[in-house]
């Protein structure tokens, strides 16, 4: 068994334990793929949002006549104290994402909407496998697409010595190409969300353990603060921001890694998702802070950077009976960085009429996420279309790279 | 044969250390014949002894310990000498030598899997080397590893559960001092294991004559006031061992013995000691009867007279205490409480009590009586796994043979059950009040999450749920795991589910 670290790293205070849910790994070699034309030394960051991000709550099709009705009480609006930020005449961004909005205005950020992997079921694990493995179906977990992309690159020099190989590299970066890992020290992994799910289970099955756990977690105190029990979101923000800050510092070094992957957990908003404020809003502000950390931390390298943010699938277009959303299909992906040809929402909008929804419940996917990823890998890192269609995203020749994503 | 999922859970979790992962088929085997699954292991007495390369006898460990202590002493003296010499020769205004570069406290996580934060990044050479372990630490870890591996690999685990039960019943504490720590594993292998499927009286004698117990409860210091040694010195009786034998090991507190009985037993046991470094009484680190420290004369204990027969006097007294009705009742109750419920079914306790008495403390018969009882299978699974059972069950489910005991030992420390190191001679508590406590559950969750954070994508909690509890899992648990946000979260929730925690 892999059990426990020593006391020093397993902080006994709950405070220390709340910061979990973020991990990072990077490629172990400095690539030799500076682009001949402009000498760019590209940096690529992939962020996986585990739990299935509600795309419609994040980038609302605010002018779609069916949007407000479907998202009901949690729908974003163009007015009020927490008005959504217009991206164009049709789409508006969640008000928590002010940094991303600024990058968008500066044309260094873009949104891809109604996007999905080829996975069409609704299991988190399988969905994440498809997202990260790059295969068309679940069950292939030996390596991730980003790792195979690296395998196709010339190796270059080994990055900074003394980095230990991380045990928790996200699948997307796992595989034969060697990687290094880093996790913020003293950030053990028991996430609040896990505790809340366990508490729910104990409430139904084992009241004595529910009592013990709730006292242990001091849930009462949290509840007394008035917030929804599932969310103590400030800590999640801290984890995202802290991880991003650390990764940005690493990547800013001359001999630091150029290609990295992170995973942020906590997007599974089944109940009390919140609208302009609330649970999801808090997490989005954490993600937004991570964008900001990358921009400031990478400094001059920001202009050579592309950050891709993707999630395993979306959520239902219509909210459920607990003011949340259940597992769905189409969602959003983000591109950010100085090398992104931004300031636009890339979408072939399917509409939200019941007939237009996937299985009459989810935002229908009209863009294959692999087309976006292939476009970035092709234009930013210089992988050939053939390698992308065979090694990186096997059997994806029919999915053409989207062109012009990168400056 | 009919499958009985609930009985399979009892067989695996109440009597064993839980289902092993991989292709063990443990749950199916337990479900098709729950009693047979448990009893099969009891029928193989060879499974109880533990021998592994590098595990040494108590006298050999004593020799190693004495050599180590001598080495430390000599080094200290040499260092003191050279410090004194250099202090004399050194000019007074010379600046002190440059301080050694202080290693970053957080430079390396214990498993070496993470690196320090980027701001503090240093060349590899400043990462401190793993400190050299001394012979005491090495031995403790090797013994721990052998025990953990055995528990992880056992078919059902009933024998290892019995070992853990009896080891805790007759506990020593490694925190008592260097001999206790280096001997802790050997004590269990030599005094407990050979008798776990044997007789209580034999175990009692082996335990009370083991150097680790004699050291732990100070009997090597106990001197008969009228013995030759007592006459020569001002030292005298130490009642510690005698009291704990009656209170904790046999009769139980409140069973009718008096302070007079305690003192008498202490007198009877004077001279029970172990040979020291010089080996004047025998091989260093072996049990010896030191007649010069033994209180002479006939002793009356619990209304029975024991004539002066030296070592045999104490052995006769222990034999009678082992057969005392109060001992049978005390053991039967504690045994049922450990395996079945904090308040065990009275009928079960009565039956175990009868078996213990009728078989003269046959511990295999006692275990079989438990497994054959209906109560043990029908009582609801209200007990919570001890930290040791919890961590072993996790390892079994993950089908990982541990190669380093560090994470287990750290986990046990965190969860309040440091291996072979209870706070007192009464051992670790065996009730829900102790383990199903708020801080404990929080820490168990943290550990579950930490374990889960390191699993790859090869482990799927949905599959492991079927391996561990199959259709004995509640719909709520199944759903909670299926709906988890990540593979890691699902696994943590599985480890924390009532079905995994309760037994």
Short mmCIF file of N, CA, C and O in Angstrom, two decimals, chain A residues 94-191:
data_model
loop_
_atom_site.label_atom_id
_atom_site.label_comp_id
_atom_site.label_asym_id
_atom_site.label_seq_id
_atom_site.Cartn_x
_atom_site.Cartn_y
_atom_site.Cartn_z
N UNK A 94 -18.59 34.75 -17.34
CA UNK A 94 -18.92 34.81 -15.92
C UNK A 94 -18.19 35.99 -15.25
O UNK A 94 -17.00 36.21 -15.50
N UNK A 95 -18.88 36.72 -14.39
CA UNK A 95 -18.28 37.93 -13.81
C UNK A 95 -17.07 37.65 -12.92
O UNK A 95 -16.32 38.58 -12.61
N UNK A 96 -16.87 36.41 -12.50
CA UNK A 96 -15.69 36.11 -11.68
C UNK A 96 -14.40 36.16 -12.48
O UNK A 96 -13.32 36.22 -11.90
N UNK A 97 -14.51 36.11 -13.82
CA UNK A 97 -13.29 35.91 -14.60
C UNK A 97 -12.78 37.21 -15.20
O UNK A 97 -12.66 37.36 -16.42
N UNK A 98 -12.46 38.14 -14.34
CA UNK A 98 -12.07 39.47 -14.81
C UNK A 98 -10.71 39.49 -15.52
O UNK A 98 -10.52 40.24 -16.47
N UNK A 99 -9.78 38.66 -15.02
CA UNK A 99 -8.46 38.65 -15.66
C UNK A 99 -8.56 38.06 -17.06
O UNK A 99 -7.96 38.56 -18.01
N UNK A 100 -9.30 36.96 -17.14
CA UNK A 100 -9.48 36.35 -18.45
C UNK A 100 -10.17 37.33 -19.39
O UNK A 100 -9.82 37.44 -20.58
N UNK A 101 -11.15 38.08 -18.87
CA UNK A 101 -11.86 39.05 -19.69
C UNK A 101 -10.89 40.11 -20.23
O UNK A 101 -10.98 40.51 -21.41
N UNK A 102 -9.98 40.52 -19.38
CA UNK A 102 -9.00 41.52 -19.84
C UNK A 102 -8.10 40.92 -20.93
O UNK A 102 -7.84 41.54 -21.95
N UNK A 103 -7.65 39.68 -20.68
CA UNK A 103 -6.83 39.02 -21.71
C UNK A 103 -7.59 38.89 -23.02
O UNK A 103 -7.02 39.04 -24.10
N UNK A 104 -8.87 38.62 -22.89
CA UNK A 104 -9.72 38.49 -24.07
C UNK A 104 -9.78 39.81 -24.84
O UNK A 104 -9.61 39.87 -26.06
N UNK A 105 -9.95 40.88 -24.07
CA UNK A 105 -9.99 42.20 -24.71
C UNK A 105 -8.66 42.51 -25.38
O UNK A 105 -8.60 43.13 -26.43
N UNK A 106 -7.58 42.07 -24.73
CA UNK A 106 -6.25 42.31 -25.30
C UNK A 106 -5.91 41.31 -26.40
O UNK A 106 -4.78 41.27 -26.89
N UNK A 107 -6.88 40.50 -26.73
CA UNK A 107 -6.77 39.48 -27.78
C UNK A 107 -5.72 38.41 -27.47
O UNK A 107 -5.07 37.88 -28.38
N UNK A 108 -5.56 38.14 -26.18
CA UNK A 108 -4.66 37.06 -25.77
C UNK A 108 -5.42 35.92 -25.10
O UNK A 108 -4.83 35.10 -24.39
N UNK A 109 -6.72 35.87 -25.34
CA UNK A 109 -7.52 34.78 -24.78
C UNK A 109 -8.71 34.51 -25.69
O UNK A 109 -9.25 35.45 -26.29
N UNK A 110 -9.07 33.25 -25.78
CA UNK A 110 -10.21 32.87 -26.62
C UNK A 110 -11.01 31.79 -25.91
O UNK A 110 -10.51 31.07 -25.05
N UNK A 111 -12.29 31.71 -26.30
CA UNK A 111 -13.19 30.68 -25.76
C UNK A 111 -13.59 29.77 -26.92
O UNK A 111 -13.85 30.24 -28.02
N UNK A 112 -13.61 28.47 -26.64
CA UNK A 112 -14.20 27.54 -27.59
C UNK A 112 -15.47 27.01 -26.95
O UNK A 112 -15.45 26.58 -25.79
N UNK A 113 -16.57 27.11 -27.68
CA UNK A 113 -17.84 26.72 -27.06
C UNK A 113 -18.50 25.57 -27.84
O UNK A 113 -18.16 25.33 -28.99
N UNK A 114 -19.41 24.91 -27.12
CA UNK A 114 -20.09 23.72 -27.66
C UNK A 114 -19.05 22.71 -28.13
O UNK A 114 -19.14 22.11 -29.20
N UNK A 115 -18.05 22.53 -27.28
CA UNK A 115 -16.94 21.63 -27.60
C UNK A 115 -17.04 20.40 -26.72
O UNK A 115 -17.60 20.46 -25.61
N UNK A 116 -16.53 19.29 -27.22
CA UNK A 116 -16.52 18.06 -26.42
C UNK A 116 -15.49 17.10 -26.99
O UNK A 116 -15.13 17.17 -28.15
N UNK A 117 -15.03 16.20 -26.11
CA UNK A 117 -14.22 15.08 -26.57
C UNK A 117 -15.14 14.13 -27.33
O UNK A 117 -16.37 14.33 -27.34
N UNK A 118 -14.61 13.06 -27.90
CA UNK A 118 -15.50 12.09 -28.57
C UNK A 118 -16.32 11.25 -27.60
O UNK A 118 -17.17 10.47 -28.02
N UNK A 119 -16.11 11.40 -26.32
CA UNK A 119 -16.83 10.58 -25.32
C UNK A 119 -18.27 11.05 -25.20
O UNK A 119 -18.54 12.25 -25.07
N UNK A 120 -19.21 10.12 -25.23
CA UNK A 120 -20.63 10.50 -25.18
C UNK A 120 -21.40 9.86 -24.02
O UNK A 120 -22.61 9.88 -23.98
N UNK A 121 -20.69 9.23 -23.09
CA UNK A 121 -21.38 8.76 -21.89
C UNK A 121 -21.18 9.81 -20.80
O UNK A 121 -20.70 10.91 -21.08
N UNK A 122 -21.48 9.45 -19.54
CA UNK A 122 -21.45 10.50 -18.52
C UNK A 122 -20.73 10.07 -17.24
O UNK A 122 -21.05 10.52 -16.15
N UNK A 123 -19.74 9.20 -17.38
CA UNK A 123 -18.92 8.82 -16.22
C UNK A 123 -17.69 9.72 -16.14
O UNK A 123 -16.95 9.88 -17.11
N UNK A 124 -17.47 10.32 -14.97
CA UNK A 124 -16.30 11.19 -14.82
C UNK A 124 -15.00 10.48 -15.20
O UNK A 124 -14.18 11.01 -15.94
N UNK A 125 -14.83 9.28 -14.63
CA UNK A 125 -13.53 8.60 -14.80
C UNK A 125 -13.28 8.30 -16.27
O UNK A 125 -12.22 8.56 -16.81
N UNK A 126 -14.30 7.72 -16.90
CA UNK A 126 -14.14 7.37 -18.30
C UNK A 126 -13.97 8.64 -19.14
O UNK A 126 -13.16 8.68 -20.07
N UNK A 127 -14.74 9.67 -18.81
CA UNK A 127 -14.64 10.92 -19.55
C UNK A 127 -13.26 11.55 -19.43
O UNK A 127 -12.70 12.06 -20.40
N UNK A 128 -12.71 11.49 -18.23
CA UNK A 128 -11.36 12.03 -18.03
C UNK A 128 -10.33 11.18 -18.78
O UNK A 128 -9.36 11.71 -19.32
N UNK A 129 -10.56 9.88 -18.80
CA UNK A 129 -9.64 9.01 -19.54
C UNK A 129 -9.60 9.41 -21.02
O UNK A 129 -8.53 9.49 -21.62
N UNK A 130 -10.77 9.65 -21.58
CA UNK A 130 -10.82 10.01 -23.00
C UNK A 130 -10.17 11.37 -23.20
O UNK A 130 -9.34 11.55 -24.11
N UNK A 131 -10.51 12.32 -22.36
CA UNK A 131 -9.94 13.67 -22.46
C UNK A 131 -8.42 13.62 -22.39
O UNK A 131 -7.72 14.28 -23.16
N UNK A 132 -7.91 12.86 -21.47
CA UNK A 132 -6.47 12.91 -21.20
C UNK A 132 -5.66 11.91 -22.03
O UNK A 132 -4.51 12.16 -22.36
N UNK A 133 -6.27 10.78 -22.34
CA UNK A 133 -5.51 9.79 -23.11
C UNK A 133 -5.41 10.20 -24.57
O UNK A 133 -4.46 9.86 -25.25
N UNK A 134 -6.43 10.90 -25.07
CA UNK A 134 -6.43 11.27 -26.48
C UNK A 134 -6.96 10.18 -27.38
O UNK A 134 -7.02 10.35 -28.60
N UNK A 135 -7.37 9.06 -26.77
CA UNK A 135 -8.01 8.02 -27.57
C UNK A 135 -9.49 8.34 -27.70
O UNK A 135 -10.05 9.14 -26.94
N UNK A 136 -10.13 7.68 -28.67
CA UNK A 136 -11.53 8.01 -28.94
C UNK A 136 -12.48 7.41 -27.92
O UNK A 136 -13.62 7.82 -27.81
N UNK A 137 -12.01 6.41 -27.15
CA UNK A 137 -12.89 5.78 -26.17
C UNK A 137 -12.15 5.54 -24.87
O UNK A 137 -10.93 5.68 -24.79
N UNK A 138 -12.89 5.17 -23.82
CA UNK A 138 -12.26 4.95 -22.52
C UNK A 138 -11.46 3.65 -22.47
O UNK A 138 -11.51 2.84 -23.38
N UNK A 139 -10.73 3.48 -21.40
CA UNK A 139 -10.04 2.22 -21.15
C UNK A 139 -8.60 2.20 -21.63
O UNK A 139 -7.92 1.20 -21.47
N UNK A 140 -8.13 3.31 -22.20
CA UNK A 140 -6.74 3.34 -22.64
C UNK A 140 -5.99 4.32 -21.75
O UNK A 140 -5.99 5.52 -22.00
N UNK A 141 -5.36 3.82 -20.74
CA UNK A 141 -4.81 4.74 -19.74
C UNK A 141 -3.30 4.59 -19.56
O UNK A 141 -2.75 4.98 -18.55
N UNK A 142 -2.64 4.03 -20.55
CA UNK A 142 -1.19 3.86 -20.41
C UNK A 142 -0.45 5.18 -20.61
O UNK A 142 0.61 5.40 -20.04
N UNK A 143 -0.98 6.01 -21.47
CA UNK A 143 -0.27 7.27 -21.74
C UNK A 143 -1.27 8.34 -22.14
O UNK A 143 -2.38 8.04 -22.58
N UNK A 144 -0.84 9.58 -22.01
CA UNK A 144 -1.69 10.70 -22.36
C UNK A 144 -1.24 11.35 -23.66
O UNK A 144 -0.10 11.17 -24.10
N UNK A 145 -2.13 12.13 -24.26
CA UNK A 145 -1.81 12.72 -25.57
C UNK A 145 -0.64 13.69 -25.49
O UNK A 145 0.18 13.78 -26.40
N UNK A 146 -0.54 14.41 -24.38
CA UNK A 146 0.54 15.38 -24.29
C UNK A 146 1.89 14.67 -24.18
O UNK A 146 2.89 15.12 -24.73
N UNK A 147 1.88 13.55 -23.47
CA UNK A 147 3.13 12.78 -23.37
C UNK A 147 3.54 12.24 -24.74
O UNK A 147 4.71 12.29 -25.11
N UNK A 148 2.57 11.76 -25.48
CA UNK A 148 2.92 11.23 -26.81
C UNK A 148 3.35 12.34 -27.75
O UNK A 148 4.18 12.15 -28.63
N UNK A 149 2.77 13.53 -27.55
CA UNK A 149 3.20 14.67 -28.34
C UNK A 149 4.67 14.97 -28.04
O UNK A 149 5.47 15.23 -28.96
N UNK A 150 5.04 14.90 -26.78
CA UNK A 150 6.43 15.16 -26.39
C UNK A 150 7.36 14.12 -26.99
O UNK A 150 8.48 14.42 -27.40
N UNK A 151 6.87 12.88 -27.01
CA UNK A 151 7.67 11.80 -27.55
C UNK A 151 8.05 12.05 -29.01
O UNK A 151 9.03 11.51 -29.50
N UNK A 152 7.26 12.86 -29.68
CA UNK A 152 7.52 13.14 -31.09
C UNK A 152 8.46 14.32 -31.27
O UNK A 152 8.83 14.66 -32.39
N UNK A 153 8.86 14.96 -30.17
CA UNK A 153 9.73 16.13 -30.25
C UNK A 153 11.18 15.75 -30.02
O UNK A 153 11.46 14.78 -29.32
N UNK A 154 12.11 16.52 -30.56
CA UNK A 154 13.51 16.30 -30.20
C UNK A 154 13.71 16.60 -28.73
O UNK A 154 13.10 17.53 -28.19
N UNK A 155 14.56 15.83 -28.08
CA UNK A 155 14.61 15.87 -26.63
C UNK A 155 15.27 17.11 -26.03
O UNK A 155 14.81 17.65 -25.03
N UNK A 156 16.40 17.49 -26.54
CA UNK A 156 17.09 18.62 -25.94
C UNK A 156 17.74 18.26 -24.62
O UNK A 156 17.91 17.09 -24.29
N UNK A 157 18.09 19.29 -23.85
CA UNK A 157 18.77 19.10 -22.57
C UNK A 157 17.77 18.72 -21.49
O UNK A 157 16.63 19.13 -21.52
N UNK A 158 18.26 17.98 -20.52
CA UNK A 158 17.41 17.66 -19.37
C UNK A 158 17.18 18.94 -18.56
O UNK A 158 18.11 19.71 -18.32
N UNK A 159 15.96 19.15 -18.11
CA UNK A 159 15.70 20.36 -17.33
C UNK A 159 16.28 20.21 -15.93
O UNK A 159 16.67 19.12 -15.52
N UNK A 160 16.27 21.35 -15.26
CA UNK A 160 16.88 21.50 -13.94
C UNK A 160 17.05 20.20 -13.18
O UNK A 160 16.09 19.49 -12.93
N UNK A 161 18.27 19.93 -12.80
CA UNK A 161 18.51 18.71 -12.04
C UNK A 161 17.91 18.83 -10.65
O UNK A 161 17.65 19.91 -10.16
N UNK A 162 17.74 17.70 -10.03
CA UNK A 162 17.25 17.71 -8.66
C UNK A 162 15.75 17.67 -8.56
O UNK A 162 15.21 17.62 -7.46
N UNK A 163 15.07 17.67 -9.65
CA UNK A 163 13.61 17.55 -9.58
C UNK A 163 13.25 16.07 -9.48
O UNK A 163 13.74 15.26 -10.25
N UNK A 164 12.43 15.77 -8.55
CA UNK A 164 12.01 14.38 -8.41
C UNK A 164 10.87 14.10 -9.36
O UNK A 164 10.09 14.99 -9.68
N UNK A 165 10.79 12.88 -9.80
CA UNK A 165 9.69 12.50 -10.68
C UNK A 165 8.41 12.44 -9.86
O UNK A 165 8.36 11.80 -8.83
N UNK A 166 7.41 13.11 -10.30
CA UNK A 166 6.17 13.16 -9.54
C UNK A 166 5.39 11.88 -9.67
O UNK A 166 5.38 11.24 -10.73
N UNK A 167 4.76 11.48 -8.59
CA UNK A 167 3.96 10.26 -8.60
C UNK A 167 2.55 10.53 -9.09
O UNK A 167 1.80 9.61 -9.36
N UNK A 168 2.19 11.78 -9.18
CA UNK A 168 0.79 12.08 -9.46
C UNK A 168 0.61 12.87 -10.74
O UNK A 168 -0.26 13.71 -10.83
N UNK A 169 1.46 12.63 -11.71
CA UNK A 169 1.28 13.32 -12.97
C UNK A 169 -0.11 13.03 -13.52
O UNK A 169 -0.55 11.90 -13.50
N UNK A 170 -0.78 14.05 -14.02
CA UNK A 170 -2.07 13.78 -14.65
C UNK A 170 -1.88 12.84 -15.85
O UNK A 170 -0.82 12.90 -16.50
N UNK A 171 -2.86 12.02 -16.10
CA UNK A 171 -2.76 11.06 -17.20
C UNK A 171 -2.33 11.73 -18.50
O UNK A 171 -1.56 11.16 -19.28
N UNK A 172 -2.79 12.94 -18.72
CA UNK A 172 -2.51 13.60 -20.00
C UNK A 172 -1.01 13.67 -20.26
O UNK A 172 -0.55 13.65 -21.39
N UNK A 173 -0.20 13.72 -19.20
CA UNK A 173 1.25 13.85 -19.35
C UNK A 173 1.98 12.57 -18.95
O UNK A 173 3.19 12.52 -18.91
N UNK A 174 1.22 11.53 -18.66
CA UNK A 174 1.91 10.28 -18.30
C UNK A 174 2.24 9.47 -19.53
O UNK A 174 1.51 9.51 -20.53
N UNK A 175 3.33 8.71 -19.43
CA UNK A 175 3.70 7.85 -20.55
C UNK A 175 5.19 7.72 -20.62
O UNK A 175 5.91 8.07 -19.68
N UNK A 176 5.67 7.21 -21.75
CA UNK A 176 7.11 6.91 -21.88
C UNK A 176 8.01 8.15 -21.82
O UNK A 176 9.11 8.06 -21.30
N UNK A 177 7.56 9.27 -22.33
CA UNK A 177 8.42 10.45 -22.30
C UNK A 177 8.57 10.90 -20.85
O UNK A 177 7.58 11.08 -20.15
N UNK A 178 9.80 11.07 -20.39
CA UNK A 178 10.02 11.34 -18.96
C UNK A 178 9.51 12.72 -18.54
O UNK A 178 9.68 13.70 -19.25
N UNK A 179 8.92 12.76 -17.36
CA UNK A 179 8.39 14.02 -16.86
C UNK A 179 8.89 14.24 -15.44
O UNK A 179 9.39 13.33 -14.80
N UNK A 180 8.77 15.44 -14.99
CA UNK A 180 9.08 15.76 -13.60
C UNK A 180 7.82 16.28 -12.94
O UNK A 180 6.91 16.76 -13.61
N UNK A 181 7.77 16.15 -11.62
CA UNK A 181 6.56 16.57 -10.93
C UNK A 181 6.85 17.56 -9.84
O UNK A 181 7.96 17.66 -9.34
N UNK A 182 5.85 18.27 -9.51
CA UNK A 182 5.95 19.18 -8.37
C UNK A 182 4.58 19.32 -7.78
O UNK A 182 3.59 19.40 -8.50
N UNK A 183 4.51 19.27 -6.47
CA UNK A 183 3.24 19.55 -5.81
C UNK A 183 3.55 20.56 -4.73
O UNK A 183 4.59 20.49 -4.09
N UNK A 184 2.70 21.52 -4.55
CA UNK A 184 2.94 22.48 -3.49
C UNK A 184 3.16 21.74 -2.18
O UNK A 184 2.38 20.87 -1.81
N UNK A 185 4.24 22.04 -1.50
CA UNK A 185 4.55 21.33 -0.27
C UNK A 185 3.47 21.61 0.77
O UNK A 185 2.87 22.67 0.79
N UNK A 186 3.24 20.65 1.61
CA UNK A 186 2.23 20.78 2.66
C UNK A 186 0.84 21.01 2.11
O UNK A 186 0.06 21.76 2.66
N UNK A 187 0.54 20.38 1.00
CA UNK A 187 -0.81 20.46 0.50
C UNK A 187 -1.36 19.05 0.37
O UNK A 187 -1.51 18.55 -0.71
N UNK A 188 -1.66 18.41 1.47
CA UNK A 188 -2.23 17.07 1.37
C UNK A 188 -3.59 17.10 0.70
O UNK A 188 -4.16 18.17 0.50
N UNK A 189 -4.10 15.95 0.41
CA UNK A 189 -5.08 15.87 -0.66
C UNK A 189 -6.55 15.79 -0.25
O UNK A 189 -7.39 15.72 -1.11
N UNK A 190 -6.86 15.72 1.04
CA UNK A 190 -8.27 15.55 1.38
C UNK A 190 -9.06 16.81 1.05
O UNK A 190 -9.04 17.78 1.78
N UNK A 191 -9.72 16.77 -0.07
CA UNK A 191 -10.46 17.94 -0.50
C UNK A 191 -11.77 18.06 0.26
O UNK A 191 -12.35 17.06 0.68
#
